[in-house]
Coordinates of C-alpha atoms in Angstrom, one line a residue:
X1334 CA -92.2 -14.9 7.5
X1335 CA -95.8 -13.6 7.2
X1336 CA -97.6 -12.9 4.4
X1337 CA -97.0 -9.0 4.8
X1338 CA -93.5 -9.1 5.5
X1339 CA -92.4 -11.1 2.3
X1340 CA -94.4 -8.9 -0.1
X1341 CA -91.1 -6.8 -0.5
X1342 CA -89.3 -10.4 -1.9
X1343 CA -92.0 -11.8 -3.8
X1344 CA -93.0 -10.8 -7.1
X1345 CA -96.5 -12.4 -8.0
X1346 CA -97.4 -13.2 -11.5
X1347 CA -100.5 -10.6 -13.0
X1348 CA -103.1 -13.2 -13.4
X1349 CA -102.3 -15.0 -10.7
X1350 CA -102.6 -11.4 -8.4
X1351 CA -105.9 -10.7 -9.9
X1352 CA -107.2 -14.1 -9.3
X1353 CA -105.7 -14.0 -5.7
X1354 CA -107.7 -10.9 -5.3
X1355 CA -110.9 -11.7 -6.8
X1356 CA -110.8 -15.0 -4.5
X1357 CA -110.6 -17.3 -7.5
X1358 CA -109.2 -21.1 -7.5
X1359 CA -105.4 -20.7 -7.8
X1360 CA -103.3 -24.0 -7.9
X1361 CA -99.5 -23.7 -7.0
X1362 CA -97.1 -25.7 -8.7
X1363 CA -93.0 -26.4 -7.8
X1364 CA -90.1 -26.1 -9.6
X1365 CA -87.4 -28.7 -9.1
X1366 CA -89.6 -31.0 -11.0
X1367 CA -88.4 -28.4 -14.1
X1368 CA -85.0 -27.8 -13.0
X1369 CA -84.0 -31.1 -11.6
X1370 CA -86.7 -34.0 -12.3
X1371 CA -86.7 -34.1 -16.0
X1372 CA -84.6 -33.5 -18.8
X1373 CA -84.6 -30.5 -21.3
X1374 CA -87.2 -30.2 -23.6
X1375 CA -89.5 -32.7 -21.5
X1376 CA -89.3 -30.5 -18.5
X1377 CA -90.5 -27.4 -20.3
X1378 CA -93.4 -28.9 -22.0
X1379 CA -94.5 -30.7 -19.3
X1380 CA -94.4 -27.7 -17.5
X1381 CA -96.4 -25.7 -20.3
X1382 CA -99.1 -28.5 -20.6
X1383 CA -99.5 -28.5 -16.7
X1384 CA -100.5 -25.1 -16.8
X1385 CA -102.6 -25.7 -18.9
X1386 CA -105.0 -28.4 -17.4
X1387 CA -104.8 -26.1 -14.5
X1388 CA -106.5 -23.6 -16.4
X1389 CA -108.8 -25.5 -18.4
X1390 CA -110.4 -27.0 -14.7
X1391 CA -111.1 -23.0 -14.3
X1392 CA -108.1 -21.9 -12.0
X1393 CA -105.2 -19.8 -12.4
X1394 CA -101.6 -22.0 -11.9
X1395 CA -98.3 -20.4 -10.7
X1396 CA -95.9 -21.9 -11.2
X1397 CA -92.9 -21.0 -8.3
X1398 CA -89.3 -20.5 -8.5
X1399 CA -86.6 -18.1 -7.1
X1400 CA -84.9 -16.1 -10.3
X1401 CA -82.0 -14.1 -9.4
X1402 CA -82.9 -13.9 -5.9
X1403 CA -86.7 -12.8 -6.6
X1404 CA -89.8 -15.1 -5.4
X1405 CA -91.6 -15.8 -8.4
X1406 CA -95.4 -16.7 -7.8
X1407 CA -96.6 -17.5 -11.2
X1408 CA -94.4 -17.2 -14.2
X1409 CA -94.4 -15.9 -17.5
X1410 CA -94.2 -18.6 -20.6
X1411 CA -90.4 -16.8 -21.2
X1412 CA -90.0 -17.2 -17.7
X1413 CA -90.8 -20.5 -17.6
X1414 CA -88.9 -21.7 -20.8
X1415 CA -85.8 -20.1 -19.3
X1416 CA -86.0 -22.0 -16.0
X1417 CA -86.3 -25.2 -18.1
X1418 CA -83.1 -24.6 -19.7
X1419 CA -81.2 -23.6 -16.8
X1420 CA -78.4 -25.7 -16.6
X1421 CA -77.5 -25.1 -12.8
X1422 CA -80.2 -23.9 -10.6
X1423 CA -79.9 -24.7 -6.8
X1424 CA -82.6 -27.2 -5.3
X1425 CA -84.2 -25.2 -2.7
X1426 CA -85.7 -26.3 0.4
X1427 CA -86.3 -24.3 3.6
X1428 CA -82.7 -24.2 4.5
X1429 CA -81.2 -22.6 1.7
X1430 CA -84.8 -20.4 0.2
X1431 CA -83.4 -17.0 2.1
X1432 CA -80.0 -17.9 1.1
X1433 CA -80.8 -17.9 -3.2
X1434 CA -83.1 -14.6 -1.9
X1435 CA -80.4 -13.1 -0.4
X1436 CA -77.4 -13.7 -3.0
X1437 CA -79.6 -13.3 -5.6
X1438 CA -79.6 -17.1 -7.3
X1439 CA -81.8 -18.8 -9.3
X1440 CA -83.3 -22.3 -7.8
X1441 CA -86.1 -24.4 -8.3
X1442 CA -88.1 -25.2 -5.1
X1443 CA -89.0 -28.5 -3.5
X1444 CA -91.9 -29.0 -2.0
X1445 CA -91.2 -27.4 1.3
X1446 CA -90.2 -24.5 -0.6
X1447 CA -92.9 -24.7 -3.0
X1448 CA -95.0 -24.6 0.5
X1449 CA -93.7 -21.9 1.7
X1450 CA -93.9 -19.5 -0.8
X1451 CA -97.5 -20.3 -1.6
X1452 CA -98.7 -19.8 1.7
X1453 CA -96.9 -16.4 1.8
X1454 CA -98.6 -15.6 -1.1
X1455 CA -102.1 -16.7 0.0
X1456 CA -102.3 -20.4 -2.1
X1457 CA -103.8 -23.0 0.1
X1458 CA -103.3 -25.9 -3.2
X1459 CA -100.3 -27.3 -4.4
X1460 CA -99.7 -29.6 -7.1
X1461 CA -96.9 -31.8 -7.6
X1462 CA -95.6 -35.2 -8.6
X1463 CA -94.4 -36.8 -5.3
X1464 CA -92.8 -35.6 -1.8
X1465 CA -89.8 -36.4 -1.0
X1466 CA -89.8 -38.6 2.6
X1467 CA -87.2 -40.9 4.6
X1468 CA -84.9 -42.2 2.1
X1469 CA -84.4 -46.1 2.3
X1470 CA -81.7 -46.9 5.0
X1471 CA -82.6 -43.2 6.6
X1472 CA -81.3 -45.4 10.3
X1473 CA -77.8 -44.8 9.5
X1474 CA -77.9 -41.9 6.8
X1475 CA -80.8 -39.7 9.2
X1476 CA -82.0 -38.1 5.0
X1477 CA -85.1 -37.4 5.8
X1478 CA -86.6 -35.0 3.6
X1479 CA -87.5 -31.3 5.1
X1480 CA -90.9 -32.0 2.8
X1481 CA -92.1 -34.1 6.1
X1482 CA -91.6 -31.5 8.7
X1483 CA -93.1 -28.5 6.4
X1484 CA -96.6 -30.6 5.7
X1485 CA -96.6 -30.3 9.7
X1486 CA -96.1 -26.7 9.8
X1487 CA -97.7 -25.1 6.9
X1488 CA -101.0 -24.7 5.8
X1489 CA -101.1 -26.2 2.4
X1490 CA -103.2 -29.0 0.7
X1491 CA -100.6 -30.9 -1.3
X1492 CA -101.6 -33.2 -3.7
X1493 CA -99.4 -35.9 -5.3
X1494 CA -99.0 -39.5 -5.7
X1495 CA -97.7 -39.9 -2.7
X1496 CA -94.0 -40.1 -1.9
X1497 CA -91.4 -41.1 -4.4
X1498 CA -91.5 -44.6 -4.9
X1499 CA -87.2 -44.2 -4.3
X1500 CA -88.0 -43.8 -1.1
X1501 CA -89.5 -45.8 2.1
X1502 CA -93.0 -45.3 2.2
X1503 CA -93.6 -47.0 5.3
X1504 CA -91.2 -45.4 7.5
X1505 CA -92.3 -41.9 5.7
X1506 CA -96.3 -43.0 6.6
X1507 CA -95.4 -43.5 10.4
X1508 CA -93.0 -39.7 10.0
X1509 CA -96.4 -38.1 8.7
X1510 CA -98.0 -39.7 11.6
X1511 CA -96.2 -38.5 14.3
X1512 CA -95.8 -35.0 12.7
X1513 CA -99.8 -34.9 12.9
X1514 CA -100.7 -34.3 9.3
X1515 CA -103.7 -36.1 7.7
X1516 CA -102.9 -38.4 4.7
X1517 CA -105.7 -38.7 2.3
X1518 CA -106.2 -41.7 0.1
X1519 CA -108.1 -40.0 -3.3
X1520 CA -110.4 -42.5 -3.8
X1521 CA -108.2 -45.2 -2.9
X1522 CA -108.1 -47.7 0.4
X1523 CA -104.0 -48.2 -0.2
X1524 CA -100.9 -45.5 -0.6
X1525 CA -100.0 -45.4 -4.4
X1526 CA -96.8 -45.6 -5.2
X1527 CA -95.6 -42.9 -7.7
X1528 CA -95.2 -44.5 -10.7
X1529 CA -97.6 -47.3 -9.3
X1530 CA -101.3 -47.2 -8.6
X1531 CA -100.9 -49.6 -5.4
X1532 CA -97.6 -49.5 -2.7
X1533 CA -98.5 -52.5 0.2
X1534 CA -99.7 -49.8 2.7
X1535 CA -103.0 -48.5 3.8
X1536 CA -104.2 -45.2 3.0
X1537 CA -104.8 -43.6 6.4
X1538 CA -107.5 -42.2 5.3
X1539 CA -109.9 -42.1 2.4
X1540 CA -111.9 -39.5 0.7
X1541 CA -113.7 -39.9 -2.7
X1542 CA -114.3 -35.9 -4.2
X1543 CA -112.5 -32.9 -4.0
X1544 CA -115.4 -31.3 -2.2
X1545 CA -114.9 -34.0 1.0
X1546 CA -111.0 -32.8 0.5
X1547 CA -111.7 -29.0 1.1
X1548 CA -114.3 -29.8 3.6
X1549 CA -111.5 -31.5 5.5
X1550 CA -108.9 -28.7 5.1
X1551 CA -111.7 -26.1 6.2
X1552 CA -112.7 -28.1 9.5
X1553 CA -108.8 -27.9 10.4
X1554 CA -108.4 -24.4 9.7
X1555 CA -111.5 -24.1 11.9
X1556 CA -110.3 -26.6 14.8
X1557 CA -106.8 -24.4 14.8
X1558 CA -105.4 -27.2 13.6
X1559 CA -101.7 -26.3 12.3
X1560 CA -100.3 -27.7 9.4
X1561 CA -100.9 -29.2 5.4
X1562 CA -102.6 -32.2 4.4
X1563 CA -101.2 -34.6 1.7
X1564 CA -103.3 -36.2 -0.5
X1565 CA -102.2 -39.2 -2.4
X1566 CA -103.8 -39.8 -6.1
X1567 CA -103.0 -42.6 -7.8
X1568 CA -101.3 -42.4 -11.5
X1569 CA -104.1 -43.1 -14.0
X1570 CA -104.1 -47.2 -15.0
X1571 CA -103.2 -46.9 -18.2
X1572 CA -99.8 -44.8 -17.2
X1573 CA -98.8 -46.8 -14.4
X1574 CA -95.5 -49.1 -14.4
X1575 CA -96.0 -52.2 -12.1
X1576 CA -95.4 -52.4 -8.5
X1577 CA -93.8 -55.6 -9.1
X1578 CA -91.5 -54.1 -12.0
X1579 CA -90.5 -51.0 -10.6
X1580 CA -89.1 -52.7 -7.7
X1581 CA -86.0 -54.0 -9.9
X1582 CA -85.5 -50.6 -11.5
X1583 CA -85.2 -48.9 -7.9
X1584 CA -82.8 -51.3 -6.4
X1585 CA -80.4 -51.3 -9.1
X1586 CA -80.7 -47.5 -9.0
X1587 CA -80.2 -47.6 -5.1
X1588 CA -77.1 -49.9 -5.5
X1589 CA -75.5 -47.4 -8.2
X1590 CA -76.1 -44.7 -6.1
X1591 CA -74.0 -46.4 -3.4
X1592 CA -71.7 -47.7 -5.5
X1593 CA -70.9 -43.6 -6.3
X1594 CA -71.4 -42.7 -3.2
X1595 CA -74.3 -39.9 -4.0
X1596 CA -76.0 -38.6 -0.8
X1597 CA -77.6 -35.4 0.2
X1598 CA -80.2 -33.5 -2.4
X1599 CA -78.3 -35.3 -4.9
X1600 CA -79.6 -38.9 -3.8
X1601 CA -83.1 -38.3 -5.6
X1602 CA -82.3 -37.1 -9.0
X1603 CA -79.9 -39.0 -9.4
X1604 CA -82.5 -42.1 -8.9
X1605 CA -84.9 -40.2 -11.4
X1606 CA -82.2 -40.4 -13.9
X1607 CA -80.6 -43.7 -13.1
X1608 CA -84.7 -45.0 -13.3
X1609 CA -85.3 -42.9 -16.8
X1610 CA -82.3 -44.8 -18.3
X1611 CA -83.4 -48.6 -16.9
X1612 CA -87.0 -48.2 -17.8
X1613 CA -85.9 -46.6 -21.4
X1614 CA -87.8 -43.3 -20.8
X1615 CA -91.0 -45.0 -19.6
X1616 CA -90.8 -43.9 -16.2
X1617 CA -90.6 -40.2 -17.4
X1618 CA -94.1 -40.6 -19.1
X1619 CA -95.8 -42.2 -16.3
X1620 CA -94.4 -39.4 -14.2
X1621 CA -95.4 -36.5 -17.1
X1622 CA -99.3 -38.1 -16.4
X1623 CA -99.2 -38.7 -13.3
X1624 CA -98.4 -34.8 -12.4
X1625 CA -101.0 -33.8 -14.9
X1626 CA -103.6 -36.2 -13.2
X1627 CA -102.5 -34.4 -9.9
X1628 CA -102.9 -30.7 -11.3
X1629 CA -106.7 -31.9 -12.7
X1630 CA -107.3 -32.9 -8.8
X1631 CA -105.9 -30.1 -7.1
X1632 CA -107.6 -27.5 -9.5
X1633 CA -110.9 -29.1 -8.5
X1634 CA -109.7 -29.0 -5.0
X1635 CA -108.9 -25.6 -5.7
X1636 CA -112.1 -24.2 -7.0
X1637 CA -114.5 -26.3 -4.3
X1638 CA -112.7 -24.0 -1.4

């Protein structure tokens, strides 16, 4: 879908238009991290004080969802508050984002959604907490998140802290290889690991400002080269859970999650939650600063294109 044809399904926020307009720094920002990520209130103030950094660093967030079957670039604080409290929005990816359109539902969108609908709208900067990727034992199961295969196609910086620490970031490192899309270490020689600032893999590649990040996505657009690039920025040090610590909390979330047989979309938050209640709601602040240290970075990103 082009930019021209979705106009008639999206509906794009006032500030956010104007700022779109008047070429001003405008920072995306998804919704299943409201609707399926965090618990109620938690989700909706993170949400508020997001926006908020976002504008402080001089751009305009908008936040994206699908609300009874409309596109939402941007939303109001009502709108907003009312996505945090819905109790059962769809999780929308590129398989299912014309299906909510269509039969009018309400859904928060991943990242490849979040994609999507930014670049329809004109956003080239994303902000988020961290992609989805090949979910550990992805040989037999093939759950592979769609995130991969839209950072390949769509022209969108995305920055996070690199892929959920739920999943296998090795095998999701050689995916993002093969799919051609750059993965930028922010500052940072290894991959972070969500709640951790260091995962046992190399960065592919490093950059050091947010200038040298936009520089890079500019040469690409130029080149024709197709595609997003992902950046990975590690959590701040003082919000980070150990490497070494989280690794206990995952498996004994993985081997619940067996034990109940979850697969599908419902395989990652039900991790979240099985990780919130081992690490007794530590792992929900790390992840609250590490998406506001990610919104910081992408508004910067943001404003140097």
């Amino acid at each position: 879908m082009t930019p021209e044809t979705a106009r008639p399904f999206l509906d794009i926020h006032p500030p956010v238009a104007e700022a779109l307009a008047a070429r001003r720094p405008v920072v995306a920002l998804e919704s299943t991290i409201i609707t399926h990520g965090m618990p109620y209130p938690d989700n909706g103030t993170m949400a508020a004080n997001v926006e908020k950094i976002i504008t402080g660093e001089g751009a305009v967030p908008a936040t994206i969802a699908v609300v009874d079957g409309r596109i939402k670039i941007g939303l109001s604080d009502g709108e907003r508050e009312s996505l945090a409290m819905t109790g059962d929005a769809m999780k929308l990816s590129r398989a299912d984002l014309a299906f909510a359109v269509a039969e009018g539902r309400t859904g928060g969108t991943t990242v490849a959604a979040t994609m999507i609908c930014a670049a329809m709208a004109g956003i080239s900067v994303f902000a988020t907490g961290g992609i989805g990727g090949v979910h550990k034992g992805a040989e037999k199961s093939f759950d592979i998140s769609a995130d991969l295969d839209e950072l390949a196609r769509t022209p969108v910086i995305v920055v996070s802290a690199g892929a959920k620490a739920i999943l296998d970031i090795e095998k999701t490192l050689e995916v993002l290889e093969t799919r051609g899309v750059p993965v930028i270490g922010n500052g940072s020689e290894v991959m972070p690991a969500f709640w951790s600032r260091q995962s046992p893999y190399r960065a592919p590649l490093v950059l050091d400002s947010p200038e040298k990040i936009a520089r890079l996505y500019q040469t690409r657009r130029a080149l024709g080269l197709e595609g997003g690039m992902l950046v990975a920025n590690p959590v701040p040090e003082d919000d980070e859970i150990p490497a070494a610590e989280m690794a206990a909390y995952i498996d004994a979330a993985q081997k619940a999650a067996e034990a109940q047989a979850v697969v599908g979309k419902a395989v990652t938050p039900f991790l979240l939650g099985k990780i919130l209640e081992l690490t007794g709601g530590r792992s929900l602040k790390t992840n609250i600063a590490l998406v506001e240290n990610n919104a910081r970075l992408a508004a910067r990103v943001a404003k140097a294109l």
